[in-house]
XYZ file of C-alpha atoms in Angstrom:
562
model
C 115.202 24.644 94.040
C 112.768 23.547 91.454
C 108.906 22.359 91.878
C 108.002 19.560 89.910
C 104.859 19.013 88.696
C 103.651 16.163 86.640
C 100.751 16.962 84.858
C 96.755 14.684 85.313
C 96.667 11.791 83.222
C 93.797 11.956 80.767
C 91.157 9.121 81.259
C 92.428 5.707 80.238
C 89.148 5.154 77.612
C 90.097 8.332 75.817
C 93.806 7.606 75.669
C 92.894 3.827 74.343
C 90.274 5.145 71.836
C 92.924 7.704 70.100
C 95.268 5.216 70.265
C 92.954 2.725 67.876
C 91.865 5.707 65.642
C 95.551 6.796 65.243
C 97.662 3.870 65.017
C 100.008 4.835 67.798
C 100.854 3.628 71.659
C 99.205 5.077 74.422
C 102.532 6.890 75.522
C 101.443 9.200 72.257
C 97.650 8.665 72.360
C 98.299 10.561 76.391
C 100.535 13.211 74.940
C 98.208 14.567 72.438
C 95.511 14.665 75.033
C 97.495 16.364 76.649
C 97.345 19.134 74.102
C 93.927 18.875 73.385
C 93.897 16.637 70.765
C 91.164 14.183 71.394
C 90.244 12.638 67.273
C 91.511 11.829 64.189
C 90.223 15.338 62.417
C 92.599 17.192 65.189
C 95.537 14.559 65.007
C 95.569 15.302 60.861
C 95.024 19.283 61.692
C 97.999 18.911 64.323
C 100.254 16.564 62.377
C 99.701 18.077 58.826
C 98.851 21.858 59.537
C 97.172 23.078 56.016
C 97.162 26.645 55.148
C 93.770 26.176 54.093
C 92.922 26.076 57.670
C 93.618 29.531 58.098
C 90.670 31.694 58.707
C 88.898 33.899 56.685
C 90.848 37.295 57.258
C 87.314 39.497 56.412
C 86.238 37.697 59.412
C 88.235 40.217 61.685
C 86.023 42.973 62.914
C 87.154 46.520 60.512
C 89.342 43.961 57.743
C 86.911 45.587 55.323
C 87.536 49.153 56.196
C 91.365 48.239 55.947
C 91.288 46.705 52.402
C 88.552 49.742 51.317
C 91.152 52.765 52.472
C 94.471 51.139 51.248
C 92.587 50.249 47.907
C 91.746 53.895 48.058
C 95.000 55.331 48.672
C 96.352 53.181 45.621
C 93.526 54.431 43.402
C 93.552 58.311 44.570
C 97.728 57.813 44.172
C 98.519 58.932 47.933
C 101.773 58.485 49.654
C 101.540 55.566 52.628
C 103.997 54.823 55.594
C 104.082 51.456 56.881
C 105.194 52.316 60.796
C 105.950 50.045 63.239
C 107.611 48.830 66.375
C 111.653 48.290 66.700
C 111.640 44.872 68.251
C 111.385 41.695 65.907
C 107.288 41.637 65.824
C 107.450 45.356 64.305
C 110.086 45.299 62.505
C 109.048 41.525 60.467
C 105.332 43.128 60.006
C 107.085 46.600 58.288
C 108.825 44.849 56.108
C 106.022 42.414 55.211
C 103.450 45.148 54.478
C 105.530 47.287 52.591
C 107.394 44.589 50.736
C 103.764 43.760 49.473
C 102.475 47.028 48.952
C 105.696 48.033 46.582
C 104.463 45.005 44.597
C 101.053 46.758 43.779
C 101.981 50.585 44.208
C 105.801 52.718 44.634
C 104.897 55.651 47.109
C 105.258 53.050 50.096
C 108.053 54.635 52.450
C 108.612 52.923 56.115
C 109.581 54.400 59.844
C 110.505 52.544 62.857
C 110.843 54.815 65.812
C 114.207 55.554 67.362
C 114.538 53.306 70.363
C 116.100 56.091 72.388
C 114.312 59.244 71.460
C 111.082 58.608 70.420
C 110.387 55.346 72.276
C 107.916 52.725 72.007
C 104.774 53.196 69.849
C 103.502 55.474 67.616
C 105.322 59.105 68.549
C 104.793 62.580 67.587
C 108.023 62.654 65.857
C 106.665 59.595 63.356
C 103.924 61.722 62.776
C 105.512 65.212 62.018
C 107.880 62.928 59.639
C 104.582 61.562 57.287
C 103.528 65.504 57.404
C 106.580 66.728 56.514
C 106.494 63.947 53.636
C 102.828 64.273 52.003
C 101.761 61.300 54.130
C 97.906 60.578 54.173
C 97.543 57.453 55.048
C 99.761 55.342 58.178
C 99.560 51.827 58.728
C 101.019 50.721 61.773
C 101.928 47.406 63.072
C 102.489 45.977 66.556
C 101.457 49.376 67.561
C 98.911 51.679 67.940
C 96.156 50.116 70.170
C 96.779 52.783 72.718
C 98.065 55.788 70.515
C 94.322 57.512 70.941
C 96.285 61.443 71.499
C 98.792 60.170 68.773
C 96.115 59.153 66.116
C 93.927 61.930 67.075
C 96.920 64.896 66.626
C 97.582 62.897 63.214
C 93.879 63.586 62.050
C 94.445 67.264 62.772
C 97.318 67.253 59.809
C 94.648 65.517 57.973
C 96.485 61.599 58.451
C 94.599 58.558 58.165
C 95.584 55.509 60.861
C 94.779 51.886 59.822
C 96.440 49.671 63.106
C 97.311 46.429 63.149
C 98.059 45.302 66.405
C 98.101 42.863 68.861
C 98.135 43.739 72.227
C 95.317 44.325 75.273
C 93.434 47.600 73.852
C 92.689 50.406 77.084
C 89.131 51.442 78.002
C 89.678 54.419 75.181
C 90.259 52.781 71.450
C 91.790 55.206 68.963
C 90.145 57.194 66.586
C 91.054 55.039 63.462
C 90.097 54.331 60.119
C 90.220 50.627 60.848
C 91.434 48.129 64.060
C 92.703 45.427 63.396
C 93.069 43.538 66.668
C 91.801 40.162 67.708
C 91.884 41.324 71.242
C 89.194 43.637 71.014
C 85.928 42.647 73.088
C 83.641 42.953 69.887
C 86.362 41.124 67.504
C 84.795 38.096 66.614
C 87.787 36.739 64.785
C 88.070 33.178 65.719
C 91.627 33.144 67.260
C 93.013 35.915 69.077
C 96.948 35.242 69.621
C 98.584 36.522 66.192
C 101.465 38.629 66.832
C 102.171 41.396 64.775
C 103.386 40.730 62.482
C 100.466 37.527 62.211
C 97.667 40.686 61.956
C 99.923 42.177 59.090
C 100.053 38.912 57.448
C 95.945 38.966 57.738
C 95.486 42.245 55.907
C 97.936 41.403 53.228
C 96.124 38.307 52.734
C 92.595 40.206 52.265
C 94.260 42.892 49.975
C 95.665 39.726 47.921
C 92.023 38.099 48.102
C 90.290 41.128 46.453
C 92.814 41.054 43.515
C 92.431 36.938 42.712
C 95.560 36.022 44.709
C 95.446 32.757 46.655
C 97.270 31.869 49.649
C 99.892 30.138 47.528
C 101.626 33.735 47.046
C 101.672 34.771 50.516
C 103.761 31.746 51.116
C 106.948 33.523 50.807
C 105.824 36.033 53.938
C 105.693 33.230 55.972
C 109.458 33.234 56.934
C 109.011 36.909 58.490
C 106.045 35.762 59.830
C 107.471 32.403 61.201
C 110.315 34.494 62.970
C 107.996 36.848 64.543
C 105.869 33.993 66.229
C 109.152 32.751 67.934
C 110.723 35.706 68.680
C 107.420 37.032 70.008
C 106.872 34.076 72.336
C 102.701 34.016 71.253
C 101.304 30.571 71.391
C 102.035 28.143 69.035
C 98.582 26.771 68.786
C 95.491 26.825 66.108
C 96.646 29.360 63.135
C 100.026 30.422 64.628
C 100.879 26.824 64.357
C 99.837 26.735 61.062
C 102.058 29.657 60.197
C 105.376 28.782 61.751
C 105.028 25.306 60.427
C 104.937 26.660 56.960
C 107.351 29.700 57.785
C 109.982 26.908 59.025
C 109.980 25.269 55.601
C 110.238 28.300 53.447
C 113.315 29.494 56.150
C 114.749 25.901 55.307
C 113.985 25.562 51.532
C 113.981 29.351 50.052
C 114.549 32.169 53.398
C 114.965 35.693 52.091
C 118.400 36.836 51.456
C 118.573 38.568 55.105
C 117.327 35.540 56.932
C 119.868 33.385 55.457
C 122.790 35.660 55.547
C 122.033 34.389 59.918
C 121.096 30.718 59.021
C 123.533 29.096 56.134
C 126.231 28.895 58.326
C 123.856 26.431 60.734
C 123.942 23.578 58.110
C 121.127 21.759 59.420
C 117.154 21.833 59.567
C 116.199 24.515 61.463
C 113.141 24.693 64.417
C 111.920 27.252 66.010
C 114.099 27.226 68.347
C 116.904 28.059 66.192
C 114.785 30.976 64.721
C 114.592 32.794 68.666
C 118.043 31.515 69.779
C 119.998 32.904 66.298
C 117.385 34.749 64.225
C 115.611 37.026 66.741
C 118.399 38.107 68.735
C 120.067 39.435 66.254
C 117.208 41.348 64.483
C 116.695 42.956 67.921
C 119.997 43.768 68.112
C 119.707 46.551 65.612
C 116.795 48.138 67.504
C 118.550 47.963 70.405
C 122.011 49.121 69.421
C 121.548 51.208 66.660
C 118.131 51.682 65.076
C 115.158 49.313 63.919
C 115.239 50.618 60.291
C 119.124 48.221 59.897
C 116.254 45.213 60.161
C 114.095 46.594 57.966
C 116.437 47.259 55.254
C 118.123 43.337 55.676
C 114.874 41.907 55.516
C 113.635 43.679 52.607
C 116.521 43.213 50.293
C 117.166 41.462 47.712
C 120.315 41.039 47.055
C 122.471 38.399 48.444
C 125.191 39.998 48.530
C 123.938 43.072 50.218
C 122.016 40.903 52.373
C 124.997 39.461 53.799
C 126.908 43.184 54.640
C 124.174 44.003 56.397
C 123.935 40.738 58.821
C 127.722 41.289 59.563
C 127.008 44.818 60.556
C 123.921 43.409 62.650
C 125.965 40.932 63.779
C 128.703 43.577 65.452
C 125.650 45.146 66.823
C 124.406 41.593 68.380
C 128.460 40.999 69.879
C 127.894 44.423 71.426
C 124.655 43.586 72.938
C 125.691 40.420 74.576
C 128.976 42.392 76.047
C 126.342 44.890 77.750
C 123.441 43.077 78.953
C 126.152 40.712 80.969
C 127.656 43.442 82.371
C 124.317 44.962 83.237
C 123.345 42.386 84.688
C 126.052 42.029 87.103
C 125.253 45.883 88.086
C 122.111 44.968 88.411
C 122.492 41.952 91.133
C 124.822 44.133 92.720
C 122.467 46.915 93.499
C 119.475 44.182 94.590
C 122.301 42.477 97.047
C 123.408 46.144 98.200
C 119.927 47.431 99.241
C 119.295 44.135 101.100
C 116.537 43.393 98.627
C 117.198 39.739 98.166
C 113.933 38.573 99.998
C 111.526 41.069 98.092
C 108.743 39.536 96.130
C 109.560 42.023 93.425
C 112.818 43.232 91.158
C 113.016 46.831 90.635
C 116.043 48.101 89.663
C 117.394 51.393 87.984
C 120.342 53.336 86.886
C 119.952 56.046 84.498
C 123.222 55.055 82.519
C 122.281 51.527 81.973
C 122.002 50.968 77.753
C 118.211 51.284 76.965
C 118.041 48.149 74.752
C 119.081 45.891 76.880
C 116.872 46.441 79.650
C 114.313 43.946 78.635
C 117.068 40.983 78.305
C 118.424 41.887 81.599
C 115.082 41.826 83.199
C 115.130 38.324 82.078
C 118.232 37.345 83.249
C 117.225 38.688 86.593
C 114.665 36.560 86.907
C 116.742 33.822 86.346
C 118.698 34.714 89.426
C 115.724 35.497 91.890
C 112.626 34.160 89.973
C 110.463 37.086 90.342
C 108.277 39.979 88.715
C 111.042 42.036 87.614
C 111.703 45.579 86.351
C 114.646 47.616 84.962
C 114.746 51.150 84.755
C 116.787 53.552 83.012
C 116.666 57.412 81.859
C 115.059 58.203 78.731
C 114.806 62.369 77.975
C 113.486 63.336 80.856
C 111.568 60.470 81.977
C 112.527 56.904 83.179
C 111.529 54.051 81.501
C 111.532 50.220 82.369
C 110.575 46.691 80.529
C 109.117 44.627 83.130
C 109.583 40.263 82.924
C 107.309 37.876 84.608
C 107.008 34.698 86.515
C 105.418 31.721 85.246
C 101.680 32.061 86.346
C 101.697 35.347 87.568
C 100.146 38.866 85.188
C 102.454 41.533 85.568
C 100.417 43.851 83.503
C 97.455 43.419 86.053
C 100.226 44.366 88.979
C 101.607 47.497 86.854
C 98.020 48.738 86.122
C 97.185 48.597 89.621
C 100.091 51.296 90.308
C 99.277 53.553 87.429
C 98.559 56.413 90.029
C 102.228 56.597 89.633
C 103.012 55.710 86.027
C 102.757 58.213 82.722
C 102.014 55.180 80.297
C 102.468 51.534 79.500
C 101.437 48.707 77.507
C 102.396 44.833 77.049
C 101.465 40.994 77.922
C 100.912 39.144 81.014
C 104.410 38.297 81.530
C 106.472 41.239 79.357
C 104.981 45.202 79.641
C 106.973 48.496 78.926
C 106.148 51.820 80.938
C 107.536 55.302 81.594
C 107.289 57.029 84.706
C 108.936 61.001 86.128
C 111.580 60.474 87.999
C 109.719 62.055 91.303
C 107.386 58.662 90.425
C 109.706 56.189 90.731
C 110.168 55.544 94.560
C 106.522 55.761 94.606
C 106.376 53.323 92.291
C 108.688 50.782 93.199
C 106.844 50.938 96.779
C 103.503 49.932 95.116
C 104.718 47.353 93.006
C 106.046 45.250 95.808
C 102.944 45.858 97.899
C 100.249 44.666 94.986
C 102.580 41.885 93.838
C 103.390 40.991 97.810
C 99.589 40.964 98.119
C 98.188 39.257 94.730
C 100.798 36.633 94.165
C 100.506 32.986 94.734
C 104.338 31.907 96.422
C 104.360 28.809 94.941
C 104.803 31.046 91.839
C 108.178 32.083 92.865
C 109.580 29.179 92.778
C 110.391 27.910 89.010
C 108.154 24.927 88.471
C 109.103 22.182 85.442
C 106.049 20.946 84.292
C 106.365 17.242 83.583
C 104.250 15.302 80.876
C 104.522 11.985 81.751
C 106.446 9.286 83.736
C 108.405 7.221 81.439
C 110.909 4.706 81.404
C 114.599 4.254 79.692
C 113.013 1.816 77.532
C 109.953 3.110 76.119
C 112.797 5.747 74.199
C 113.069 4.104 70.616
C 114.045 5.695 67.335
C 110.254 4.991 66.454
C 108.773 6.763 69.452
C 111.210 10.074 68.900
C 110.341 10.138 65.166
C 106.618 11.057 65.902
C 107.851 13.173 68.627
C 109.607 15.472 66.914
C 106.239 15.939 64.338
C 104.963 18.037 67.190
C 106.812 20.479 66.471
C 106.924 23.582 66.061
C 107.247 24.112 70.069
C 106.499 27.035 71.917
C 103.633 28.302 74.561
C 100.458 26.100 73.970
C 102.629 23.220 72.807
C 106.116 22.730 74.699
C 108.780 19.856 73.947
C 107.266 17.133 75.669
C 108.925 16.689 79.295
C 109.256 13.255 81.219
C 110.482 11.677 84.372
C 112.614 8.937 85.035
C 113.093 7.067 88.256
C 115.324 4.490 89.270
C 117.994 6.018 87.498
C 121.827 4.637 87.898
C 125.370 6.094 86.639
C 127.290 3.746 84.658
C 130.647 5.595 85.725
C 131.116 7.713 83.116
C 128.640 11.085 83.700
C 131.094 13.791 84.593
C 131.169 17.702 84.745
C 131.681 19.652 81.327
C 132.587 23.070 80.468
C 135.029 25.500 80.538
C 134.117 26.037 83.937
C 132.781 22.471 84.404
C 129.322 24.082 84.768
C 127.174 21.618 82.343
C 126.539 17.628 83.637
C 127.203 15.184 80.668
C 125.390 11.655 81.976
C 125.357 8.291 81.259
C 122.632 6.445 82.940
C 120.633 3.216 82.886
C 117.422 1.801 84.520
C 117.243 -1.180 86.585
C 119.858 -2.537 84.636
C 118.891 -2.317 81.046
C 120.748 -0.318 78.390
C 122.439 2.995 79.099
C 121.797 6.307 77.473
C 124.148 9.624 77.401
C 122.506 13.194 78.343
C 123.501 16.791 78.529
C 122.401 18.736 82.037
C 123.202 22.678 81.299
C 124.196 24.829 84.075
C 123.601 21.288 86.073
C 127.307 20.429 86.775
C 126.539 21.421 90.936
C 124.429 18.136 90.521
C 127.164 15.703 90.240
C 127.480 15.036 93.760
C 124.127 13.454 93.499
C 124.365 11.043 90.750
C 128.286 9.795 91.576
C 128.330 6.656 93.690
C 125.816 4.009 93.845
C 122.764 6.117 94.605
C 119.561 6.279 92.463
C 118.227 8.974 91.109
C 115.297 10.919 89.286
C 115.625 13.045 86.137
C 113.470 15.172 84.186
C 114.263 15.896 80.676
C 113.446 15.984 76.730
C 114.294 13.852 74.099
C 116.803 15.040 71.622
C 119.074 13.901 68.896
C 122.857 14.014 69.402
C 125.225 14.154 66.353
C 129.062 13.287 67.045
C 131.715 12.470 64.477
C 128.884 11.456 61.870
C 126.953 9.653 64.394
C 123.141 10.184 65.679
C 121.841 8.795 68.422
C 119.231 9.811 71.108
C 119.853 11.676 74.318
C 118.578 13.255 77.278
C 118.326 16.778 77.611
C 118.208 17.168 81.600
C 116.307 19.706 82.899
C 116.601 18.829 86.925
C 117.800 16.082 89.162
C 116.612 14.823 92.310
């Protein structure tokens, strides 16, 4: 079962006074509201997203220090390592900053830690390797806000730390040369929901400022940075929009060589969602399967050629992936339905031979089964370690900090977090977990809720009215694909299951007689029963294009049906 909620509809004077200003119905007037758009100066921001609107990068509290000790580095001809994480955030921001810094300087050398022995974050191992390599100077990215013994046992060898980074600092901050995170209490940076790879992207920017560069040459970045935004599911609001609206076009007009060795064969415009659904995966396949640096290397080069041997080998890694996490999975749902689990208000699962990349995908496909805080554990050395998946409305870092009696470390988001426990920890753990979330957690939240726009009907869908529709975009968190309802909804007599399995609902419907309009329902096929016959019904769903044999037209993409 599914909640639906349709969201308040914003006062009637300030829907009819946009709609004047703007030129548009009050259908669009509403939906912009909706996402805080409330005048003309907001609508052009929105519509037309300028990279002049970007913010001053020097405005970020320790930019200054940054530019100061890589300008030094340059100037005193030290060796730097551009370090960072081996998911699609870390490994985009390595190869942006070092790409860049081998345009000014040559002793740039990169590290991405090894998934399965060193872990998440900046390790001990990174740092022996910059020792070991006249390192003096580390700049790490999507990383580092919580490496205070790392940073401080690098300062012993006489290493430098500049970190870039994105996520919730601790009470403790590192002993760095400079910060750079928006997050920080005492950051007075005016938005704080870059990724990564988006803070990497800031202190490239002020390097490029001191040396007369505009933001006109950083435009070529912006595909990395565009994939990290999606991939890293950050909100797609204020200067992230900005950036993945500008990343989009250079990954349709001029990608690098690795990005389209994944995209030519798509032979269309690509949004956003293309960039997470066949982009991301795949990058994170390396990290997962094999090792982070295989992304680095296909995003740096240069080559086409090249580009494209090093996709296909990605691309076995990706096949790979998908075989596992299924399989997983199944293990997985097994073990929940063996220990009589099924009524928990928490997923914890563990087996110490399940594949450590895939734990975080599988954690999300549990939660499509059960729709609950979820974690996966498996053995790492001699520690376990789990990625932990969220509801919708609920902080799952907030539950696994309230357990951390029982935890060795973690870090993450409201709805994604990593950890590490002893093995002796775990039952202890897994106890906890259920009791905070049982206690803190609203139980409306665990059931999946659509969240609906507006009520519509069949006829207000014209060419016109999906045209400015689709200049929303990009989507993503802080500006979702518009969803509406429909009631009074009849089949014409020719919806029917589709599939090889006859799993997916393929509709045709019409509204109190008027004309009829064809839709796609995924995974919705059980929902025939209720649409056959002469029965109405109500659907929620986005608007997208259909293309068949040369032909566009509009559809529905159903999300529910009641």
């Amino acid at each position: 079962m599914t909640r639906w909620t349709v969201k308040a509809m914003p006062p009637k004077e300030a829907v009819q006074e946009l709609s004047v200003a703007l030129g548009v119905d009050n259908l669009i007037a509403s939906l912009l509201i909706q996402r805080g758009i409330t005048n003309y100066e907001e609508a052009k921001k929105f519509f037309r997203p300028s990279l002049n609107d970007l913010h001053d990068p020097f405005l970020m509290k320790d930019m200054g220090k940054a530019v100061s000790r890589i300008e030094q580095a340059i100037a005193d001809g030290e060796s730097i390592l551009v370090y960072g994480d081996y998911d699609v955030d870390g490994t985009t921001a390595v190869s942006l900053m070092s790409s860049y810094l081998l345009t000014l300087y040559p002793n740039v050398a990169t590290y991405i830690p090894d998934r399965y022995k060193e872990g998440y974050g900046v390790s001990t191992l990174g740092i022996d390797f910059a020792d070991d390599n006249g390192v003096s100077l580390i700049i790490a990215l999507d990383c580092g806000i919580k490496a205070v013994d790392k940073v401080a046992y690098a300062k012993e060898k006489g290493i430098d730390f500049i970190i870039c980074d994105h996520h919730r600092p601790g009470d403790v901050i590192p002993d760095a040369v400079a910060i750079l995170d928006p997050k920080q209490e005492d950051c007075n940076y005016p938005y704080d929901e870059l990724c990564g790879c988006g803070v990497g992207f800031k202190l490239i920017q002020a390097l490029g400022s001191r040396r007369g560069e505009t933001i006109e040459d950083f435009i070529p970045y912006l595909d990395l940075v565009a994939t990290a935004i999606g991939a890293d599911i950050v909100p797609i609001t204020g200067e992230n929009r900005a950036l993945a609206f500008h990343g989009l076009k250079v990954i349709n007009s001029n990608p690098r060589p690795g990005i389209k060795a994944f995209t030519e064969q798509l032979k269309k415009e690509l949004t956003i969602t293309d960039v997470v659904f066949v982009v991301a995966p795949r990058i994170n396949a390396a990290g997962r399967m094999k090792h982070g640096l295989y992304a680095v290397q296909l995003l740096t080069e240069k080559n086409e050629d090249l580009a494209k041997a090093y996709a296909e080998e990605i691309g076995v890694f990706n096949a790979d992936r998908k075989t596992l996490d299924q399989q997983i999975t199944q293990e997985a749902i097994l073990q929940i339905q063996e220990n009589n689990e099924e009524t928990n208000f928490t997923s914890v699962v563990f087996n110490e031979t399940w594949h450590k990349g895939v734990i975080g995908i599988v954690a999300s496909r549990l939660i499509e089964n059960y729709y609950r805080p979820t974690l996966v554990f498996t053995k790492s050395g001699d520690k376990l370690a789990a990625s932990a998946r969220s509801v919708k409305g609920f902080d799952v870092y907030n539950a696994i900090e309230a357990c951390e009696d029982h935890l060795e470390q973690f870090g993450g988001h409201k709805y994604a977090a990593g950890l590490t426990l002893k093995p002796a920890q775990y039952q202890g753990f897994k106890t906890k977990f259920e009791e905070v979330v049982s206690a803190t957690i609203d139980k409306n939240l665990l059931t999946p809720e659509i969240l609906i726009d507006t009520e519509i009907e069949l006829k207000d869908i014209t060419p016109k009215f999906y045209r400015i529709l689709k200049q929303f975009a990009p989507f993503g968190p802080g500006n979702l694909s518009p969803v509406f309802l429909t009631q009074n909804l009849k089949d014409t007599g020719y919806s029917k299951c589709v599939g090889q399995d006859n799993s997916h609902l393929k509709i045709n419907v019409s509204q109190n007689g008027g004309p009829s309009i064809g839709g796609i329902g995924f995974n919705l096929g059980s929902k025939i029963e209720a649409i056959k016959g002469k029965q109405t019904f109500a659907a929620v769903y986005a608007i997208d294009e259909n293309e068949w044999n040369g032909v566009v037209s509009l559809q529905l993409k159903v999300k529910d049906i009641k």
